[in-house]
mmCIF file of C-alpha atoms and ligand atoms in Angstrom:
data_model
loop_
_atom_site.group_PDB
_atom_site.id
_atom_site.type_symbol
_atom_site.label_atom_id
_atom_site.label_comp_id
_atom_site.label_asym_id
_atom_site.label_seq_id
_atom_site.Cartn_x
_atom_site.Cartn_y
_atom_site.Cartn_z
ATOM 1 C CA UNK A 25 119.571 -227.438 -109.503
ATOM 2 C CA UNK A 26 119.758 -230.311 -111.808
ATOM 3 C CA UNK A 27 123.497 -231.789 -110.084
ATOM 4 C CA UNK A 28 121.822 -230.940 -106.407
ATOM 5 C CA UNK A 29 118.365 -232.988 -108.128
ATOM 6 C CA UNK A 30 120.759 -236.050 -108.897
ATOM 7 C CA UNK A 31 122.782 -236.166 -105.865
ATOM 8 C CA UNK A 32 119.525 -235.990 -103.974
ATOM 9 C CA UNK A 33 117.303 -238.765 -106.627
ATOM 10 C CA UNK A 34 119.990 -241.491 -106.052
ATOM 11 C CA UNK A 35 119.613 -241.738 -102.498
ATOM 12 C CA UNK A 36 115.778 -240.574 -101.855
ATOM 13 C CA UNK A 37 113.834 -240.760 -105.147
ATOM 14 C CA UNK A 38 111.289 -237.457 -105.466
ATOM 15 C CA UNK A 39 108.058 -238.544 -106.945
ATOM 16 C CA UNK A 40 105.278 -236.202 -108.228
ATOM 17 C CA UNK A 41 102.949 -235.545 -105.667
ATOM 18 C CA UNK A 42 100.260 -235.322 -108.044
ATOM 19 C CA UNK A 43 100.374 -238.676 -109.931
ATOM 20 C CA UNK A 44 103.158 -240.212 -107.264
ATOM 21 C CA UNK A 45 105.335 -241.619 -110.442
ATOM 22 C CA UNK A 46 109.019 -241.125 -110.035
ATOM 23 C CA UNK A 47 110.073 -237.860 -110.781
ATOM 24 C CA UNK A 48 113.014 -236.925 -113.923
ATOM 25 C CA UNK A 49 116.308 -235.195 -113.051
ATOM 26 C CA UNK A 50 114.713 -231.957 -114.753
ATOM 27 C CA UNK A 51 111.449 -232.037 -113.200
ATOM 28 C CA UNK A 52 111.201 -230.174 -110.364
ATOM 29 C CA UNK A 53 108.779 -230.821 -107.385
ATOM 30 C CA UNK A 54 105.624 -231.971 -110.073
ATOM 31 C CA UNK A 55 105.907 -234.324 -112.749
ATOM 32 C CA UNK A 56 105.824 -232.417 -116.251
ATOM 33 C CA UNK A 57 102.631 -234.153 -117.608
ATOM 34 C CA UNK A 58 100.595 -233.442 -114.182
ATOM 35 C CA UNK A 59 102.098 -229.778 -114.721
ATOM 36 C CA UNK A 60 100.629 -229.547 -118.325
ATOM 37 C CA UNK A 61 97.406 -230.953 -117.682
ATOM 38 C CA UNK A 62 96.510 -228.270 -114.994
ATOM 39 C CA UNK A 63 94.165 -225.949 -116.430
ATOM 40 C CA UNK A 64 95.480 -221.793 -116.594
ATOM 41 C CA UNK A 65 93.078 -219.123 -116.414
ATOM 42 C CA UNK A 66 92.916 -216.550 -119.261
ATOM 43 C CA UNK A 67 92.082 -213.561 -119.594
ATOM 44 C CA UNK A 68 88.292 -213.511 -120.163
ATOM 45 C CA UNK A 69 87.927 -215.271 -116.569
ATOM 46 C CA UNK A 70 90.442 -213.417 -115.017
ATOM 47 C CA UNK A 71 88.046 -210.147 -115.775
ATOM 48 C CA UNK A 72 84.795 -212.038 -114.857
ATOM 49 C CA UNK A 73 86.711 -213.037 -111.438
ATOM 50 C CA UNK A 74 87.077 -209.630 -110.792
ATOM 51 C CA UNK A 75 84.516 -208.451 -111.163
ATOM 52 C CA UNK A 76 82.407 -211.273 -109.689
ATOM 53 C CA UNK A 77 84.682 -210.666 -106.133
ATOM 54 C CA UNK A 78 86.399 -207.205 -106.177
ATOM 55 C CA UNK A 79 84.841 -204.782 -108.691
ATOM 56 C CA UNK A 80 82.079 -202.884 -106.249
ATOM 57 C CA UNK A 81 83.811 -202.864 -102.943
ATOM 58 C CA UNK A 82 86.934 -200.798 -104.511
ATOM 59 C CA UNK A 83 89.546 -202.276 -102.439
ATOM 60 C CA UNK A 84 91.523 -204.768 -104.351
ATOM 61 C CA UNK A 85 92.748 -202.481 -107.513
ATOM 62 C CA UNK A 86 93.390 -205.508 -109.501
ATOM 63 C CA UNK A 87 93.612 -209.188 -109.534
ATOM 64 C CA UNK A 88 95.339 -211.864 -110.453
ATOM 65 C CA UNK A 89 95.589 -216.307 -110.530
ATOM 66 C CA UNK A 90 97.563 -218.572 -112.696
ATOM 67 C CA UNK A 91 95.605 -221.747 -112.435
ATOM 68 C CA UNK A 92 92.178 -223.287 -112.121
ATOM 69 C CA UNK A 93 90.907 -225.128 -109.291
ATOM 70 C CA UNK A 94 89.599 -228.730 -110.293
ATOM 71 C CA UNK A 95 88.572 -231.172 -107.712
ATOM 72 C CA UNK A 96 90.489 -234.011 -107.969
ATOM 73 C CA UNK A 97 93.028 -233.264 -110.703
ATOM 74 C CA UNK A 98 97.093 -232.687 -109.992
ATOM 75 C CA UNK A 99 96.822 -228.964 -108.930
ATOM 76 C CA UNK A 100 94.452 -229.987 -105.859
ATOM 77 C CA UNK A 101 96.549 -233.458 -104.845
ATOM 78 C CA UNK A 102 99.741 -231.135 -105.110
ATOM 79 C CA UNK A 103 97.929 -228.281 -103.157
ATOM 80 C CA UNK A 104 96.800 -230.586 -100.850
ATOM 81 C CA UNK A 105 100.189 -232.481 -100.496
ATOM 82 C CA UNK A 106 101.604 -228.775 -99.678
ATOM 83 C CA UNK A 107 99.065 -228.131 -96.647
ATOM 84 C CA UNK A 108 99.348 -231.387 -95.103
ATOM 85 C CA UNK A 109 103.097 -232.694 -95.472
ATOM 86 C CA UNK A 110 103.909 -228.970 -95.206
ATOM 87 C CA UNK A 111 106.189 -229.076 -98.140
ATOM 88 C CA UNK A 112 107.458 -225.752 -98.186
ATOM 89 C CA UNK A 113 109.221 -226.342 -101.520
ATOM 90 C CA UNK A 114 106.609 -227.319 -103.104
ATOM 91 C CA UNK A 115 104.776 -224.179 -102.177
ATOM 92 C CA UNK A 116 107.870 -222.132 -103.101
ATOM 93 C CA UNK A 117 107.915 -223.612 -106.345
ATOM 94 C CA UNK A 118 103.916 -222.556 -106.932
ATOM 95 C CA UNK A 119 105.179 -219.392 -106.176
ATOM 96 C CA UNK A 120 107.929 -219.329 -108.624
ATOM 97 C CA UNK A 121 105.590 -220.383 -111.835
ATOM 98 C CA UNK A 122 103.002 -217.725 -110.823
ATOM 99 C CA UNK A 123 106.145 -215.518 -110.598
ATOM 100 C CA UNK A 124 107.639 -216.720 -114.123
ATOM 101 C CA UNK A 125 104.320 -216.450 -115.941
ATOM 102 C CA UNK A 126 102.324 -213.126 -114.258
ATOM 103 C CA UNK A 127 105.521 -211.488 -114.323
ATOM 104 C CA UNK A 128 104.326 -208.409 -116.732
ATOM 105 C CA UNK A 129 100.883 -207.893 -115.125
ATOM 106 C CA UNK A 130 102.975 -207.742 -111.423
ATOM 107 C CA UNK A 131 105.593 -205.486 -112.723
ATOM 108 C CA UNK A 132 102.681 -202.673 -113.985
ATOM 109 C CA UNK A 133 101.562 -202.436 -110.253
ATOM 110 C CA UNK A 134 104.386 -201.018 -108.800
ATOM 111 C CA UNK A 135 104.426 -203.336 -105.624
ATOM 112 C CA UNK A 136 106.257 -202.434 -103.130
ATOM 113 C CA UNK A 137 105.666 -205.770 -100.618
ATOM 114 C CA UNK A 138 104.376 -208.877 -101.038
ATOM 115 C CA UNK A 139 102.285 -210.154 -98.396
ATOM 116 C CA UNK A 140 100.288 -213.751 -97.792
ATOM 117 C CA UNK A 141 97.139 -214.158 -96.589
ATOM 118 C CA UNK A 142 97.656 -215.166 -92.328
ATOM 119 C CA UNK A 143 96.259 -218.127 -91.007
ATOM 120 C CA UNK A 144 94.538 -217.943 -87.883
ATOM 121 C CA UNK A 145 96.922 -218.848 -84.688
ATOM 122 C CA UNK A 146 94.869 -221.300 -83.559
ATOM 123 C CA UNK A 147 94.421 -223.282 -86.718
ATOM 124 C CA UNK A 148 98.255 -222.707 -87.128
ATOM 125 C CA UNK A 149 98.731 -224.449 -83.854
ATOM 126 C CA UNK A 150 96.468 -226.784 -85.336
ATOM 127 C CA UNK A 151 98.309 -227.332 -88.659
ATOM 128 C CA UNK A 152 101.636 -225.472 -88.111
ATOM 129 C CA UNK A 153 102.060 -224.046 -91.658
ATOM 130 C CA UNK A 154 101.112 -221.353 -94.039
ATOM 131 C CA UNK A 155 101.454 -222.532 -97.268
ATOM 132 C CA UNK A 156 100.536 -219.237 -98.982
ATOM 133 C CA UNK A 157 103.689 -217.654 -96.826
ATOM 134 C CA UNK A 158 106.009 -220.367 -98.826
ATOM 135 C CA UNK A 159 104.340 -219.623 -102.422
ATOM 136 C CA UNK A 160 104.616 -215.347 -101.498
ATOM 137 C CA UNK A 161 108.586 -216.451 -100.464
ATOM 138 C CA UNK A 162 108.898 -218.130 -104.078
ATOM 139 C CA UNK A 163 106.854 -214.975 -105.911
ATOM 140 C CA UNK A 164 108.823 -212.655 -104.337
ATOM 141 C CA UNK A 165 112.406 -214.169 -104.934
ATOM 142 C CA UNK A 166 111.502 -214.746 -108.896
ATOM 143 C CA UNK A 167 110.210 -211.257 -108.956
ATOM 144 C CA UNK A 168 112.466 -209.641 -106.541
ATOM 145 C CA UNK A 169 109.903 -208.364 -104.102
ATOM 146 C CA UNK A 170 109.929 -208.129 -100.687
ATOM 147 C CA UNK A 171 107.611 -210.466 -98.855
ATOM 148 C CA UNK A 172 106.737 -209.570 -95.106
ATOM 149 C CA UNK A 173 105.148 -212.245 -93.160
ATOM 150 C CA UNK A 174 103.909 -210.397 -90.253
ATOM 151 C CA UNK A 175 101.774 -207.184 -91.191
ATOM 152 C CA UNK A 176 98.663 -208.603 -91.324
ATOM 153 C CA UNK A 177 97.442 -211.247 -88.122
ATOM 154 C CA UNK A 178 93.769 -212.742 -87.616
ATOM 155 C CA UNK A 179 92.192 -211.265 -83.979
ATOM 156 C CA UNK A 180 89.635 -212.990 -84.492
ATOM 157 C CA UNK A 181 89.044 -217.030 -84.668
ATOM 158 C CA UNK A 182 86.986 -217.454 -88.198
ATOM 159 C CA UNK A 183 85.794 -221.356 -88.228
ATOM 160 C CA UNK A 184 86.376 -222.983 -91.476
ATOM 161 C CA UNK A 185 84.748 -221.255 -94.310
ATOM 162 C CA UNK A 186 83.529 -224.238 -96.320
ATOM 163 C CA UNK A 187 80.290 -224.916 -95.368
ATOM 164 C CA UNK A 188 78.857 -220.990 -94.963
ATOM 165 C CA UNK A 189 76.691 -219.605 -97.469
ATOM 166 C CA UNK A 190 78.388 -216.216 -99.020
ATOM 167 C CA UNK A 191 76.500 -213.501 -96.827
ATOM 168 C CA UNK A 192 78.029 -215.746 -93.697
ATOM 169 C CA UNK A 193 81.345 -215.956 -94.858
ATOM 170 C CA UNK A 194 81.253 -212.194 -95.068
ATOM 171 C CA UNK A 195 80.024 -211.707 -91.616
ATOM 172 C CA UNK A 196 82.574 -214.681 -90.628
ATOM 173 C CA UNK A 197 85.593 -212.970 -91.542
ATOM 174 C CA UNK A 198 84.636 -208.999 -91.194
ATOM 175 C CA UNK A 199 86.798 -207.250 -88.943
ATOM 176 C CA UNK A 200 88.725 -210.221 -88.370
ATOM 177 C CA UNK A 201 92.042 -208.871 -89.412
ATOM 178 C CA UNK A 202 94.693 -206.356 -87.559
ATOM 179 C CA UNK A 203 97.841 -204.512 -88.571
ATOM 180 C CA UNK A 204 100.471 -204.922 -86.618
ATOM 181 C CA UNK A 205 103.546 -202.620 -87.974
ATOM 182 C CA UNK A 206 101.237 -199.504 -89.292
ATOM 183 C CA UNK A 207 104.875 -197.564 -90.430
ATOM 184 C CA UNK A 208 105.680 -200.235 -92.717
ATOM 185 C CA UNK A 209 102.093 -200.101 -94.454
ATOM 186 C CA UNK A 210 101.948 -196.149 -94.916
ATOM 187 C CA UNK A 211 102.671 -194.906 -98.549
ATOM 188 C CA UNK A 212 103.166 -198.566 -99.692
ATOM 189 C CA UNK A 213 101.345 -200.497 -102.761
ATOM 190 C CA UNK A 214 100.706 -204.455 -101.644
ATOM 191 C CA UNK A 215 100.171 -207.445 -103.709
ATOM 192 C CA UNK A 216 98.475 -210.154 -101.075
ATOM 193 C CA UNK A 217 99.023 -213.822 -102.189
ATOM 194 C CA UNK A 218 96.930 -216.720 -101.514
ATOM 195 C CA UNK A 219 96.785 -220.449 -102.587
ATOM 196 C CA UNK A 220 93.154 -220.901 -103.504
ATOM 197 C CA UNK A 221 90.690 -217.812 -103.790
ATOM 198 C CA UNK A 222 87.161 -218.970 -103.840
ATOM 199 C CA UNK A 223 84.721 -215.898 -102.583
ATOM 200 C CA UNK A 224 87.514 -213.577 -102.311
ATOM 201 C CA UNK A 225 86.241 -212.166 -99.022
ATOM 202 C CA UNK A 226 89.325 -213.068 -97.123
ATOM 203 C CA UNK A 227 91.503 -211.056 -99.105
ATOM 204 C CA UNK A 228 88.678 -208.258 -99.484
ATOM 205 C CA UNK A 229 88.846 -207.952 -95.971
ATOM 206 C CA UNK A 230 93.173 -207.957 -95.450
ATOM 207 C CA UNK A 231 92.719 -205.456 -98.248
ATOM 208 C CA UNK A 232 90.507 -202.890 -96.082
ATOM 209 C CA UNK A 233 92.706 -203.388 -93.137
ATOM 210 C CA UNK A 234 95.623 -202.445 -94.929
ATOM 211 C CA UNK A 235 94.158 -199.540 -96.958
ATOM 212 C CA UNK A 236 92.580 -197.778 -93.395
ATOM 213 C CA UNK A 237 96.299 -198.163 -92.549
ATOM 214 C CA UNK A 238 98.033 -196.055 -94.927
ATOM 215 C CA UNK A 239 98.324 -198.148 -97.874
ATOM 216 C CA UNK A 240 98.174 -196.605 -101.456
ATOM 217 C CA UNK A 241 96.854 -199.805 -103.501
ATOM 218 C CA UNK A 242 96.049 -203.195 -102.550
ATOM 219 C CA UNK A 243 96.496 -206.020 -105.366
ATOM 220 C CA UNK A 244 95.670 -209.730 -105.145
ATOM 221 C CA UNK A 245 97.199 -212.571 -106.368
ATOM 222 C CA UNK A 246 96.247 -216.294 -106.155
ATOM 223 C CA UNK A 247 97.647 -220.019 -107.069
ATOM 224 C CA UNK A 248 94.115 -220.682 -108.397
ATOM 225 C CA UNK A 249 90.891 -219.447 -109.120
ATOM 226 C CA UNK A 250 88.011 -221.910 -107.595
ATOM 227 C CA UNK A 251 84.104 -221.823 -108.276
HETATM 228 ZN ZN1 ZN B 311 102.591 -236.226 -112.040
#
């Protein structure tokens, strides 16, 4: 990586997209010090997560996020630098820390596929990319689990979430999900990946889809935890 890194630096310089300084031969896609700085979630939060999005409804068996969401600090201006230069690399490379440092708590589930969280069509026409496809590509290669892109689609157009209140998002998003290859979801335990969980009611609801379809256990994984 680090010859490819060199060969590449001397003609087109990578800079962090966090702090935009120049980035080191060894640092890949985020400068070291913007990496460090980005808060990760432990334990304590990780169970009060859980049970704040996923405990009563029984669908996701267990849950887990490497970093916290801060507005305005490197993990949002790299986040956001994935979503709107679509820098699937980037992405790939959130997916391969989250893979590196959840490894243990992945490995106990058993999973059999790796899926991320669809955008709508629309708002992929709209934006082209699925950046939480990219980080379940880099999960899956660091933990050698198959990812499959296309089990889960939207039916249903959601509007942007961010200014519902909680009981609206839920009614946004319910039944907005479909299977499309029920065979490959029967008898199978899932781990579904997504940048940035906030409510959680997203994934609740990919999780129901997928469990009325055969599946044995639904998991969730995210980038980062936000309020
Ligand atoms: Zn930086």
């Amino acid at each position: 990586m680090q010859i490819i890194n060199g060969f590449f630096d001397f003609f087109i310089p990578r800079y962090c997209p966090s702090c935009k300084k120049k980035l080191e031969l060894e640092e890949n896609c985020i400068c070291d010090e913007c990496l460090s700085s980005i808060e990760r979630v432990d334990n304590g939060r990780l169970n009060l997560e859980y049970q704040r999005k996923f405990a009563s409804t029984e669908i996701i068996s267990g849950f887990t996020s490497l970093f916290v969401f801060e507005k305005d600090k490197a993990l949002q201006l790299f986040i956001h630098s994935i979503k709107y230069n679509k820098h699937f690399l980037n992405a790939k490379y959130l997916g391969k820390l989250i893979g590196e440092n959840l490894k243990q708590e992945i490995m106990n589930w058993n999973i059999d596929i790796i899926v991320p969280i669809p955008l709508h069509s629309l708002r992929k026409a709209d934006r082209g990319f699925n950046q939480s496809k990219y980080i379940a590509i880099g999960m899956g290669k660091e933990l050698g689990i198959k990812v499959k892109n296309n089990l889960i689609r939207r039916i249903r157009y959601t509007e942007t979430q961010t200014n519902l209140t909680l009981k609206e998002r839920e009614e946004n998003i319910s039944n907005a999900f479909q299977v499309k290859h029920k065979r490959s979801i029967e008898g199978k335990t899932f781990l579904l990946v997504d940048d940035v969980i906030t409510t959680g009611a997203t994934t609740r609801e990919c999780g129901k889809v997928l469990l009325e379809n055969g599946a044995v256990k639904v998991f969730a994984c995210s980038a980062a935890i936000a309020e």
